[in-house]
Coordinates of C-alpha atoms in Angstrom, one line a residue:
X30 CA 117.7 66.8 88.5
X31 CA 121.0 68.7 89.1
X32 CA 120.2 72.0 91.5
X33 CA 121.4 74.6 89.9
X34 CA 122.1 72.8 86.5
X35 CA 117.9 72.6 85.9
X36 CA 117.2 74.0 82.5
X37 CA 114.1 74.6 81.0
X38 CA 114.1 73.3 77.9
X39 CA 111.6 73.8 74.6
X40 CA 112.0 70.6 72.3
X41 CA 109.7 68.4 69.9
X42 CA 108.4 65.8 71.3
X43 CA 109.9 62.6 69.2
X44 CA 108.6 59.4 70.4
X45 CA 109.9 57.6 67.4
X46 CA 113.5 58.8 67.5
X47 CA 116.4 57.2 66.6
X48 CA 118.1 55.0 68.5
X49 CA 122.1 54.6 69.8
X50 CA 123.9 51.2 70.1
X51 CA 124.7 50.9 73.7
X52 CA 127.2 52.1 75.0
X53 CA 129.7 50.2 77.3
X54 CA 131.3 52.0 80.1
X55 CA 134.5 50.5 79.5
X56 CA 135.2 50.7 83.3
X57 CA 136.4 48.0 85.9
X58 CA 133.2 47.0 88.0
X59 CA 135.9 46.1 90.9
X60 CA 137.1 49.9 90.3
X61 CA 133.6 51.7 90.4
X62 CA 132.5 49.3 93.4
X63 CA 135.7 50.3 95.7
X64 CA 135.2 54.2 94.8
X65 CA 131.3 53.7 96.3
X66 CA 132.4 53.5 100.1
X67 CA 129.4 54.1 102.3
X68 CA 130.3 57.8 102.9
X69 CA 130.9 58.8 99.2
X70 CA 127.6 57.5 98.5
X71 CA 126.1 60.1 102.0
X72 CA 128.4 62.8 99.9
X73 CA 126.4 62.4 96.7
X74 CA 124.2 65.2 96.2
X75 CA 121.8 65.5 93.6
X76 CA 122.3 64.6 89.9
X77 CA 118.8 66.8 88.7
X78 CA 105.7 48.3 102.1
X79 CA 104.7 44.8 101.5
X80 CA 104.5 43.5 98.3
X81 CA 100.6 42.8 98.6
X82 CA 100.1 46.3 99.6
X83 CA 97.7 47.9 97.5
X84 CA 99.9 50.7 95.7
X85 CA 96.8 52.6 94.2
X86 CA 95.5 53.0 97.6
X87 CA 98.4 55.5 99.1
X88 CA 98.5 58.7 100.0
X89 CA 99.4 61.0 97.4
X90 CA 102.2 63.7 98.7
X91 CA 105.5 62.7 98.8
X92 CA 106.3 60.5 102.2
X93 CA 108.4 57.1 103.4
X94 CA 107.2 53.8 101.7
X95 CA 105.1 52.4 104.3
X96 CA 105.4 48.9 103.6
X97 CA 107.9 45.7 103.9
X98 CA 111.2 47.0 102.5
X99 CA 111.3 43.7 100.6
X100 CA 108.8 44.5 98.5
X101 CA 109.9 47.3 96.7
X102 CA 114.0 45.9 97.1
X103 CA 113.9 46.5 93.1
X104 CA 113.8 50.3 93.3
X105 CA 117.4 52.0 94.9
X106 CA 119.4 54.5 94.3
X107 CA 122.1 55.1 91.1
X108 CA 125.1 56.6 91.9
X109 CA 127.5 58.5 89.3
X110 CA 130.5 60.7 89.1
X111 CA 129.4 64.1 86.8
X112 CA 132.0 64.8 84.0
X113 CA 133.5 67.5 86.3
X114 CA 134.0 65.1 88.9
X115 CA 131.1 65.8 91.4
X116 CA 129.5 62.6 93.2
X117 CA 125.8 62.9 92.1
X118 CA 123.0 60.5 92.6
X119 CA 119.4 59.9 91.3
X120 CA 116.9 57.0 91.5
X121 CA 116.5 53.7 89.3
X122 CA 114.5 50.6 89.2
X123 CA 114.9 47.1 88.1
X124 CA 112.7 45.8 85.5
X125 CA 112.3 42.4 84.1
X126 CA 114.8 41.5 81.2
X127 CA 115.9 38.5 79.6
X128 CA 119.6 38.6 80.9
X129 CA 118.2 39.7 84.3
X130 CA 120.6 43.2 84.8
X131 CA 118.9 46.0 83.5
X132 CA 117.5 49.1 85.1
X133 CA 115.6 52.2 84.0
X134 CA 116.5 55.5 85.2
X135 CA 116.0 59.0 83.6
X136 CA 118.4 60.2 80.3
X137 CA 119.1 63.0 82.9
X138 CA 120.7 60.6 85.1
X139 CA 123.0 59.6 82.5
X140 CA 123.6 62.6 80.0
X141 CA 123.5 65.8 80.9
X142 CA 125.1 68.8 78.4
X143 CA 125.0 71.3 81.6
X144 CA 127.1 68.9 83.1
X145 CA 129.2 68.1 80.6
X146 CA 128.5 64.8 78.7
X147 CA 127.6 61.3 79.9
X148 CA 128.4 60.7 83.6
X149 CA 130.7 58.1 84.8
X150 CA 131.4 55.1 87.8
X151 CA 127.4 54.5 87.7
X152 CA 126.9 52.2 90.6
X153 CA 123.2 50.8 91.4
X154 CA 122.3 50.2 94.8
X155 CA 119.2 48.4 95.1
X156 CA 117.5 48.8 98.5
X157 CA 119.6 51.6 99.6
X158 CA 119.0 52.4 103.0
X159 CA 121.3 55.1 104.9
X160 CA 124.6 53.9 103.5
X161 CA 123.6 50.5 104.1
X162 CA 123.5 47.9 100.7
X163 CA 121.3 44.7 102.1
X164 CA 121.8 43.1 98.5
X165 CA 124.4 44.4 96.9
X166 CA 125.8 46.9 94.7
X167 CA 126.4 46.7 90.8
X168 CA 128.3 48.7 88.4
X169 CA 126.9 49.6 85.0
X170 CA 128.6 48.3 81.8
X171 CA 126.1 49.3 79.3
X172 CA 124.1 52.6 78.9
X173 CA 121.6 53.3 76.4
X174 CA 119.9 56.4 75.8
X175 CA 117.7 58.3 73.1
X176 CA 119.9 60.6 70.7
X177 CA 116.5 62.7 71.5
X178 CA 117.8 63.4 74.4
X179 CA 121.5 63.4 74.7
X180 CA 121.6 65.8 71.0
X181 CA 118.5 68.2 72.1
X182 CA 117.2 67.4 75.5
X183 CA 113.8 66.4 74.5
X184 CA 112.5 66.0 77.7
X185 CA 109.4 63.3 76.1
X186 CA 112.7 61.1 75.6
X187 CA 114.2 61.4 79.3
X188 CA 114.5 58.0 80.2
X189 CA 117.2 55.4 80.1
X190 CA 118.2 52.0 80.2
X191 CA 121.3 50.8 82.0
X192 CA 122.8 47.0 82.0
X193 CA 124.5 46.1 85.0
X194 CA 127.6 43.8 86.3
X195 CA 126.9 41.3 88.5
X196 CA 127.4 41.8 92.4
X197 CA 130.9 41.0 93.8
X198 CA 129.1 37.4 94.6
X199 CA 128.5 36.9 91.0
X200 CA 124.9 37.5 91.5
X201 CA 122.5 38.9 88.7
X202 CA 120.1 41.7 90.4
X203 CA 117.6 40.6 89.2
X204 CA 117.9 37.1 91.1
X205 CA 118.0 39.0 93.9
X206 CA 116.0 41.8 94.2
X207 CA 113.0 40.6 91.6
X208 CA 111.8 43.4 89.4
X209 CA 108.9 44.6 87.5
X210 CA 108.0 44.3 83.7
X211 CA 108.1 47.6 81.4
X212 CA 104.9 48.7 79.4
X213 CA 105.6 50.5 76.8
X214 CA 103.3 53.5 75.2
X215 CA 100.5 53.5 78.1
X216 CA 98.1 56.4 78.4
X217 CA 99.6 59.0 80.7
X218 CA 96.6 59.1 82.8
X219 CA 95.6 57.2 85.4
X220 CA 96.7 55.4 88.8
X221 CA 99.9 55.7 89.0
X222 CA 102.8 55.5 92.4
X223 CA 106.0 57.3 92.1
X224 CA 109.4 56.1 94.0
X225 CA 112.7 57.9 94.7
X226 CA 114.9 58.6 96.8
X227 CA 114.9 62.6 96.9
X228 CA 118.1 64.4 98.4
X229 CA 116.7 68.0 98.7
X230 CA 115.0 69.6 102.1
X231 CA 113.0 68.1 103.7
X232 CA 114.6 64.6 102.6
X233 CA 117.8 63.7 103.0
X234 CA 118.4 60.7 100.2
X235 CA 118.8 58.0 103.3
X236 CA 115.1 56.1 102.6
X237 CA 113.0 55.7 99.9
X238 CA 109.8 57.9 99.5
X239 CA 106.9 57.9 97.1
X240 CA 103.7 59.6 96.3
X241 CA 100.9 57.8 94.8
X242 CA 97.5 59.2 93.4
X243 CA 95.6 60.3 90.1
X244 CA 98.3 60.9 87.0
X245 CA 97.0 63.2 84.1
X246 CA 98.4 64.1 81.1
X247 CA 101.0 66.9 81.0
X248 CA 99.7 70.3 79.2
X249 CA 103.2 71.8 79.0
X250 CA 104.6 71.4 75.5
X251 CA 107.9 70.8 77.0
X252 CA 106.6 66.9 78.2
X253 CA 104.7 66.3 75.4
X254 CA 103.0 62.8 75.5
X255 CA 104.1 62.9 79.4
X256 CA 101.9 62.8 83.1
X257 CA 102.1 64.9 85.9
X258 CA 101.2 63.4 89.2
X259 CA 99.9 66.6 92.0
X260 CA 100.2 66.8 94.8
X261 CA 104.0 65.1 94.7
X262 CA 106.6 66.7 96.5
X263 CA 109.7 64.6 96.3
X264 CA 112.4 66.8 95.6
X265 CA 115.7 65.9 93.0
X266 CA 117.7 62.9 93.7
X267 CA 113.9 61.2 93.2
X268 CA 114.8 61.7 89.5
X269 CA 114.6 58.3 87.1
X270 CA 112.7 56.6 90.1
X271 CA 110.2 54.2 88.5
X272 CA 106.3 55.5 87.7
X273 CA 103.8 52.2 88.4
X274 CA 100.4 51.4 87.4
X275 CA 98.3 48.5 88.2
X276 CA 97.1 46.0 85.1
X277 CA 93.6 45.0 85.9
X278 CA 94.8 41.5 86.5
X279 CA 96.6 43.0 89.7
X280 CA 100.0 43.5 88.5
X281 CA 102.7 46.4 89.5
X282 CA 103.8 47.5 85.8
X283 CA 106.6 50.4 85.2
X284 CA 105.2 53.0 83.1
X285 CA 107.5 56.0 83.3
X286 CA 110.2 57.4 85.7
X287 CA 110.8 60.9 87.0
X288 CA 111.4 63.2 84.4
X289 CA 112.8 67.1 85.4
X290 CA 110.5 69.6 85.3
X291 CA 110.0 73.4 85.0
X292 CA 111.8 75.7 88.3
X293 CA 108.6 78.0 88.8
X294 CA 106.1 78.0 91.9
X295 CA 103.8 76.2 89.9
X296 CA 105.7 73.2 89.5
X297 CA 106.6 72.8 93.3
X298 CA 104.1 70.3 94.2
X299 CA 104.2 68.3 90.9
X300 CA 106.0 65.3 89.6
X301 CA 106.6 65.2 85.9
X302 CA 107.1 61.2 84.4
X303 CA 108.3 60.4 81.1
X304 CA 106.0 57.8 80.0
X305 CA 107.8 54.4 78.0
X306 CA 107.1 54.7 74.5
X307 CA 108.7 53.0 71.8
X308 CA 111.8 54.4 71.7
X309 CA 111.8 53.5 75.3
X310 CA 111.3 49.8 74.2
X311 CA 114.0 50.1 71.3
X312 CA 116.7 51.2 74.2
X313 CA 115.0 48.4 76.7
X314 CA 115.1 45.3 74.4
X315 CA 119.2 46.4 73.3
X316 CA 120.1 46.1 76.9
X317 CA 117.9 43.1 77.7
X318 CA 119.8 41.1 74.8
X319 CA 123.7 41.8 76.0
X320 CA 125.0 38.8 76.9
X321 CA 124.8 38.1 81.0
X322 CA 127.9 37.9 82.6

């Protein structure tokens, strides 16, 4: 979410909607990576433990991952410049594709009419850790988002798939940082952890925090098809960080990421996901099937 950009928005839900071509950037990854220096990326404000720890078994209110930072070295922070020119961030996550550079992330964190249009210079830092980048950073070159939400903002549609450049060692991220497979159209209740990086007070963007607990479907006609996940207090900057549920086999699946939600006392304490349907999966298997580089 962008402070003082957050809209409320009343839309149809449209989990069937049409689908865009990607879109390349058609930026130089050298370009984008020299703009990110460590203290443009502390600049950015807002844009709207182990891996055999037991993710359902957390605490559920926003605090810092507890666990071995190597197991969650998927989930970092995206970086973008805001049509107006304002450094912004937000959160993404990398999950399992065929060409091994794709990341989901929230439409918001791409597109944004209060903004002005589709953002530019996206850099992914996976692993982010106070200005620190312990395996690399990687320009976009692809983005692919719903037309549901870049023509009306339809918040069920809030998600986003971007495919990366390789590192400046050549390296695809998802060699290096693993990832996690996407589900698409699962129930929007249930067990569920939540990731991000939040910027706002009291975070500061430096670490990753998460919240973890007993999802339930969102009431709001705004989110249709959506969950909610209370208590979860990670403020913007945690938007497009990755929603995960456990498969009863005992794997860590991406179900949703961070949608906006509502300004309003109410809506304080709660995280709003927007849950993978198959629209998602349209936008997921175009970026998948670009060529690696």
């Amino acid at each position: 979410m962008i402070p003082a950009l957050s809209v409320t928005i009343a839309a149809l839900a449209a989990t069937l909607a049409p689908v865009s071509s990607p879109t390349p950037t058609g930026e130089d990854a050298g370009a984008v990576r020299s703009y990110w220096t460590a203290d443009r990326m502390r600049e950015a404000v807002a844009a709207t433990g182990a891996r055999d720890r037991a993710l359902d078994d957390e605490p559920p209110a926003g605090v810092p991952w507890p666990g071995d930072a190597a197991g969650v070295a998927h989930v970092g922070r995206l970086f973008m410049v805001l049509p107006g020119g304002q450094k912004a961030t937000c959160t993404a996550a990398v999950v399992t594709a065929a060409n091994r550079d794709v990341v989901a992330t929230a439409g918001h964190c791409v597109h944004l009419k209060a903004a002005g249009g589709a953002m530019k210079s996206l850099l992914f830092v996976p692993g982010y850790d106070d200005g620190a980048t312990p395996y690399g950073s990687y320009p976009a070159r692809s983005v692919a988002v719903a037309p549901a939400w870049t023509e009306r903002e339809d918040h069920a549609a809030d998600f986003a798939f971007v495919a990366l450049d390789t590192d400046d060692r050549g390296r695809h991220v998802q060699d290096v940082t693993g990832s996690r497979r996407a589900v698409f159209g699962a129930e929007p209740g249930g067990r569920r952890t939540a990731l991000g990086y939040p910027f706002l007070a009291p975070y500061d963007g430096r670490t990753l925090q998460y919240c973890a607990g007993d999802a339930t479907p969102v009431e709001d006609g705004r989110l249709a098809g959506g969950s909610q996940l209370k208590p979860c207090r990670m403020t913007n900057g945690a938007s497009g960080g990755p929603w995960y549920a456990r498969e009863p086999g005992g794997e860590d699946v991406q179900v949703a990421v961070t949608s906006s939600r509502p300004r309003g006392e109410e809506f304080k304490d709660v995280a709003w996901g927007a849950v993978f349907d198959r629209t998602a999966e349209a936008l997921h298997t175009a970026q998948a099937a670009l060529t690696s580089k």
